[in-house]
Coordinates of C-alpha atoms in Angstrom, one line a residue:
M1144 CA -97.8 117.5 111.0
A1145 CA -94.7 115.8 109.5
R1146 CA -93.3 113.1 111.7
R1147 CA -89.7 113.7 112.9
P1148 CA -87.2 111.0 111.9
A1149 CA -86.3 108.6 114.6
P1150 CA -82.7 109.0 116.0
W1151 CA -81.6 105.9 114.1
A1152 CA -83.8 106.2 111.0
P1153 CA -82.5 103.7 108.4
G1154 CA -80.6 105.2 105.5
Q1155 CA -80.7 108.8 106.7
P1156 CA -78.1 110.6 104.6
L1157 CA -75.4 112.6 106.3
E1158 CA -76.3 115.7 104.4
D1159 CA -79.8 115.6 105.9
I1160 CA -78.2 115.7 109.3
L1161 CA -75.9 118.5 108.5
T1162 CA -78.5 120.7 106.8
E1163 CA -80.8 120.6 109.9
R1164 CA -80.5 123.4 112.4
V1165 CA -76.9 123.8 113.3
I1166 CA -76.6 127.2 114.9
T1167 CA -78.6 126.7 118.1
V1168 CA -78.0 127.5 121.7
P1169 CA -77.6 123.8 122.8
N1170 CA -75.3 123.1 119.9
A1171 CA -73.2 126.1 120.9
I1172 CA -72.9 124.8 124.4
S1173 CA -71.9 121.4 123.1
F1174 CA -69.2 123.0 120.9
V1175 CA -67.9 124.9 123.9
R1176 CA -67.7 121.7 125.9
L1177 CA -65.9 120.1 122.9
F1178 CA -63.3 122.9 123.0
G1179 CA -62.7 122.2 126.7
V1180 CA -61.2 118.8 125.9
P1181 CA -57.9 120.0 124.3
V1182 CA -57.7 122.8 126.9
F1183 CA -57.9 120.2 129.7
L1184 CA -55.3 118.0 128.1
W1185 CA -53.0 121.0 127.6
L1186 CA -53.3 122.1 131.2
L1187 CA -52.8 118.6 132.7
L1188 CA -50.1 117.3 130.3
G1189 CA -48.4 120.4 129.0
F1190 CA -47.6 122.3 132.2
D1191 CA -46.3 121.6 135.7
D1192 CA -48.5 122.4 138.7
Q1193 CA -51.6 123.1 136.6
Q1194 CA -53.7 120.4 138.1
V1195 CA -56.1 122.9 139.7
A1196 CA -56.8 124.7 136.4
A1197 CA -57.2 121.3 134.7
L1198 CA -59.6 120.2 137.5
I1199 CA -61.7 123.4 137.0
V1200 CA -62.0 122.8 133.2
L1201 CA -62.8 119.1 133.7
A1202 CA -65.4 119.8 136.4
I1203 CA -67.1 122.4 134.2
G1204 CA -67.1 120.2 131.1
G1205 CA -68.3 117.2 133.0
T1206 CA -71.0 118.7 135.2
T1207 CA -72.5 120.6 132.2
D1208 CA -73.2 117.3 130.5
W1209 CA -77.0 117.8 131.1
V1210 CA -77.1 121.5 130.2
D1211 CA -77.2 121.2 126.4
G1212 CA -80.0 118.6 126.4
W1213 CA -82.0 120.6 128.9
V1214 CA -81.7 123.8 127.0
A1215 CA -82.6 122.0 123.7
R1216 CA -85.8 120.7 125.2
R1217 CA -86.6 124.0 127.0
L1218 CA -86.1 126.2 123.9
G1219 CA -87.6 123.6 121.4
Q1220 CA -84.2 123.4 119.6
V1221 CA -83.7 119.7 119.5
S1222 CA -81.8 118.8 116.4
R1223 CA -80.3 115.7 114.9
L1224 CA -76.8 117.2 115.0
G1225 CA -77.3 117.9 118.7
E1226 CA -78.4 114.3 119.3
L1227 CA -75.2 113.1 117.7
L1228 CA -72.9 115.8 119.1
D1229 CA -73.9 115.5 122.8
P1230 CA -73.0 111.8 123.3
F1231 CA -69.9 112.3 121.1
V1232 CA -68.6 115.1 123.4
D1233 CA -69.4 113.0 126.4
R1234 CA -67.5 110.0 125.0
L1235 CA -64.6 112.2 123.9
Y1236 CA -64.3 113.6 127.5
I1237 CA -64.2 110.1 128.9
V1238 CA -61.6 108.8 126.5
A1239 CA -59.4 111.9 126.7
T1240 CA -59.6 112.0 130.5
L1241 CA -58.8 108.3 130.7
V1242 CA -55.7 108.6 128.5
A1243 CA -54.5 111.7 130.5
F1244 CA -55.2 110.0 133.9
T1245 CA -53.4 106.8 132.9
L1246 CA -50.4 108.8 131.8
T1247 CA -50.3 110.7 135.1
A1248 CA -51.1 107.7 137.2
V1249 CA -54.4 109.0 138.5
V1250 CA -56.1 105.7 137.5
P1251 CA -54.6 102.3 136.8
W1252 CA -54.3 101.0 133.3
Q1253 CA -56.7 98.1 134.1
F1254 CA -59.6 100.6 134.7
T1255 CA -58.8 102.4 131.4
A1256 CA -58.6 99.1 129.5
A1257 CA -62.1 98.0 130.9
L1258 CA -63.6 101.3 129.7
M1259 CA -61.8 101.3 126.3
A1260 CA -63.0 97.7 125.7
R1261 CA -66.5 98.9 126.2
E1262 CA -66.0 101.7 123.7
A1263 CA -64.6 99.1 121.2
V1264 CA -67.7 97.0 121.6
L1265 CA -70.0 100.0 121.0
G1266 CA -67.9 100.9 117.9
V1267 CA -68.4 97.4 116.5
C1268 CA -72.2 97.8 117.2
L1269 CA -72.2 101.1 115.3
L1270 CA -70.4 99.5 112.3
I1271 CA -73.0 96.7 112.2
L1272 CA -75.9 99.2 112.3
R1273 CA -74.2 101.2 109.6
G1274 CA -73.9 98.1 107.4
H1275 CA -77.7 97.6 107.8
G1276 CA -78.6 101.2 106.9
Y1277 CA -79.1 102.4 110.5
G1278 CA -77.6 105.4 112.3
P1279 CA -76.5 105.4 116.0
P1280 CA -79.1 104.1 118.4
P1281 CA -80.8 106.5 120.9
V1282 CA -78.9 107.0 124.2
H1283 CA -80.2 104.6 126.8
Y1284 CA -80.9 106.0 130.3
V1285 CA -78.5 103.5 131.8
G1286 CA -75.7 104.7 129.5
K1287 CA -76.6 108.3 130.3
T1288 CA -76.4 107.5 134.1
A1289 CA -73.1 105.7 133.6
T1290 CA -71.7 108.7 131.7
F1291 CA -72.9 111.1 134.5
M1292 CA -71.2 108.9 137.1
L1293 CA -67.9 108.8 135.2
L1294 CA -67.9 112.5 134.4
A1295 CA -68.6 113.2 138.1
A1296 CA -65.9 110.8 139.2
F1297 CA -63.0 112.1 137.1
P1298 CA -62.8 115.6 138.7
V1299 CA -63.0 114.1 142.1
L1300 CA -60.2 111.6 141.4
L1301 CA -58.1 114.5 140.1
L1302 CA -58.9 116.5 143.3
S1303 CA -57.6 113.5 145.3
K1304 CA -54.2 114.1 143.6
A1305 CA -54.3 117.9 143.7
S1306 CA -55.2 118.4 147.3
E1307 CA -53.6 116.6 150.3
A1308 CA -56.4 117.7 152.6
A1309 CA -59.2 116.5 150.4
G1310 CA -57.3 113.5 149.1
P1311 CA -58.6 110.7 151.3
Y1312 CA -62.3 111.7 151.0
A1313 CA -62.1 112.5 147.3
H1314 CA -60.3 109.3 146.6
A1315 CA -63.0 107.2 148.2
F1316 CA -65.9 109.1 146.7
G1317 CA -64.3 109.3 143.3
W1318 CA -63.6 105.6 143.1
A1319 CA -67.1 104.8 144.3
C1320 CA -68.6 106.8 141.4
A1321 CA -66.0 105.5 138.9
I1322 CA -66.7 101.8 139.7
W1323 CA -70.5 102.3 139.6
G1324 CA -70.0 104.2 136.3
L1325 CA -67.9 101.3 134.9
V1326 CA -70.5 98.7 135.8
L1327 CA -73.4 100.7 134.4
Y1328 CA -71.4 101.5 131.3
W1329 CA -71.1 97.7 130.6
I1330 CA -74.8 97.1 131.4
A1331 CA -75.7 99.8 128.8
A1332 CA -73.4 98.1 126.3
F1333 CA -75.3 94.8 126.7
F1334 CA -78.5 96.7 126.1
Y1335 CA -77.1 98.1 122.9
I1336 CA -75.9 94.7 121.8
Y1337 CA -79.4 93.3 122.3
Q1338 CA -80.9 96.2 120.3
V1339 CA -78.5 95.6 117.5
S1340 CA -79.2 91.9 117.4
L1341 CA -82.9 92.6 117.2
L1342 CA -82.4 95.0 114.3
V1343 CA -80.1 92.7 112.4
R1344 CA -82.6 89.8 112.7
A1345 CA -85.4 92.1 111.6
T1346 CA -83.6 93.2 108.5
R1347 CA -82.2 89.8 107.5
P1348 CA -83.9 88.3 104.4
A1349 CA -86.1 85.3 105.1
N1350 CA -84.5 81.9 104.1
G1351 CA -86.0 80.0 101.3
T1352 CA -88.1 81.0 98.3
A1353 CA -91.4 82.7 98.3

């Protein structure tokens, strides 16, 4: 049986990724979640008094983070595109929500800056891997947990603004999840930095002559 390429197989051409199975149930779920990002931004930033509708879209998009991966494993439809699309959609939800929440004063800019700095660090790591012929690294469970915490925190933080009755409880619970998510997000970043450093050292030519 042919061995399936590792998620970060060196030098894997982009056309190989795109020609793998694209039309699958989990990929369709990921694309629906992707479409939810502009809908959420439109509801939160484009209209007055649409916080509840934006909250519903954000909650569905965030809490279904695990669905596409579960369906892919359940149906045997794991694909390279899905492995790339799932974390991309998660990251897009986080970045888009942070921008919208900062503009609407749901979260302070310092929190946004801390998360965006982590995204910048990961972006540099991806560029380094690309320069050495590697694709994106596999998602670490710590990073996956951090993403889950953040995607759970965001709807709750928005609920604290949209509902006076639930506000105090939602504010406390939302920020507890958000802070833990931020901490785990940075821990995962250090894991990625360590992985990248190992790969760079492994691919660096030995000094001296043979």
